[in-house]
Coordinates of C-alpha atoms in Angstrom, one line a residue:
X449 CA -21.9 0.6 40.5
X450 CA -22.4 3.7 38.4
X451 CA -18.7 4.5 38.5
X452 CA -17.8 1.0 37.4
X453 CA -20.3 1.2 34.5
X454 CA -18.9 4.6 33.5
X455 CA -15.4 3.3 33.6
X456 CA -16.2 0.3 31.4
X457 CA -17.9 2.6 28.9
X458 CA -14.8 4.9 28.7
X459 CA -12.4 2.0 28.4
X460 CA -14.5 0.5 25.5
X461 CA -14.7 3.9 23.8
X462 CA -10.9 4.4 24.1
X463 CA -10.2 0.9 22.8
X464 CA -12.5 1.3 19.8
X465 CA -10.9 4.7 19.0
X466 CA -7.4 3.4 19.2
X467 CA -8.1 0.3 17.1
X468 CA -9.6 2.3 14.2
X469 CA -6.3 4.1 14.1
X470 CA -4.0 1.1 14.1
X471 CA -6.0 -1.9 12.7
X472 CA -7.6 -2.1 9.3
X473 CA -11.4 -2.4 9.7
X474 CA -13.6 -4.4 7.4
X475 CA -14.6 -1.1 5.7
X476 CA -10.9 -0.1 5.4
X477 CA -10.0 -3.4 3.8
X478 CA -12.3 -2.4 0.9
X479 CA -10.3 0.8 0.2
X480 CA -7.3 0.6 -2.1
X481 CA -4.6 3.2 -2.1
X482 CA -3.5 4.5 -5.5
X483 CA -0.4 6.4 -6.7
X484 CA -2.2 8.5 -9.2
X485 CA -5.3 10.7 -8.7
X486 CA -8.1 8.6 -10.2
X487 CA -10.1 9.8 -13.2
X488 CA -13.8 9.0 -13.7
X489 CA -14.4 8.6 -10.0
X490 CA -16.6 10.5 -7.6
X491 CA -14.8 12.3 -4.8
X492 CA -16.3 11.6 -1.4
X493 CA -14.3 14.0 0.6
X494 CA -11.0 14.5 2.4
X495 CA -9.7 12.3 5.2
X496 CA -6.8 12.8 7.6
X497 CA -5.1 9.7 8.9
X498 CA -3.0 10.1 12.1
X499 CA -0.4 8.2 14.0
X500 CA 1.2 9.6 17.1
X501 CA 4.2 7.2 16.9
X502 CA 5.5 8.4 13.6
X503 CA 4.3 5.5 11.5
X504 CA 3.2 6.5 8.0
X505 CA 1.8 3.0 7.4
X506 CA -0.4 3.3 10.4
X507 CA -1.5 6.8 9.4
X508 CA -2.5 5.3 6.1
X509 CA -4.5 2.5 7.8
X510 CA -6.4 5.2 9.8
X511 CA -7.1 7.1 6.5
X512 CA -8.3 3.9 4.8
X513 CA -10.6 3.2 7.8
X514 CA -12.0 6.7 7.7
X515 CA -12.5 6.5 3.9
X516 CA -14.3 3.2 4.2
X517 CA -16.7 4.7 6.7
X518 CA -17.6 7.2 4.0
X519 CA -18.3 4.3 1.5
X520 CA -15.2 5.1 -0.5
X521 CA -13.3 2.4 -2.4
X522 CA -10.2 4.3 -3.4
X523 CA -7.8 6.6 -1.6
X524 CA -5.3 9.0 -3.1
X525 CA -2.7 10.4 -0.7
X526 CA -2.3 14.1 -1.3
X527 CA 0.4 14.8 1.3
X528 CA 2.2 13.4 4.3
X529 CA 3.2 15.6 7.2
X530 CA 5.7 14.8 9.9
X531 CA 5.3 16.7 13.1
X532 CA 7.9 15.5 15.6
X533 CA 6.8 11.9 16.4
X534 CA 3.3 12.5 14.9
X535 CA 2.6 11.5 11.3
X536 CA -0.4 12.9 9.3
X537 CA -1.6 11.6 6.0
X538 CA -3.9 14.0 4.1
X539 CA -5.9 12.1 1.4
X540 CA -8.9 12.3 -0.9
X541 CA -11.4 9.5 -0.8
X542 CA -13.2 8.4 -4.0
X543 CA -15.9 6.0 -5.2
X544 CA -14.7 4.4 -8.4
X545 CA -16.8 1.2 -8.3
X546 CA -13.9 -0.9 -9.8

């Protein structure tokens, strides 16, 4: 019984981790991506979106979700890095209250 319970917990954790990386969360939906570094906004911090299948769009989804967890409403992509099949998006999260 304990092994079954532990297995269910691990499966749930794995599913929630993978979904935050591929599906836009409610927090992530509130974050817009901008082409120019915003002015008159408060930086919240740096986020790193990842996708192991090489999709830049899904790496951005992951970055938006992470920024949303930090209560950011705006995301500026500083750099994208391709490492074989893996794609990384390095971004700065901001609160602009727009």
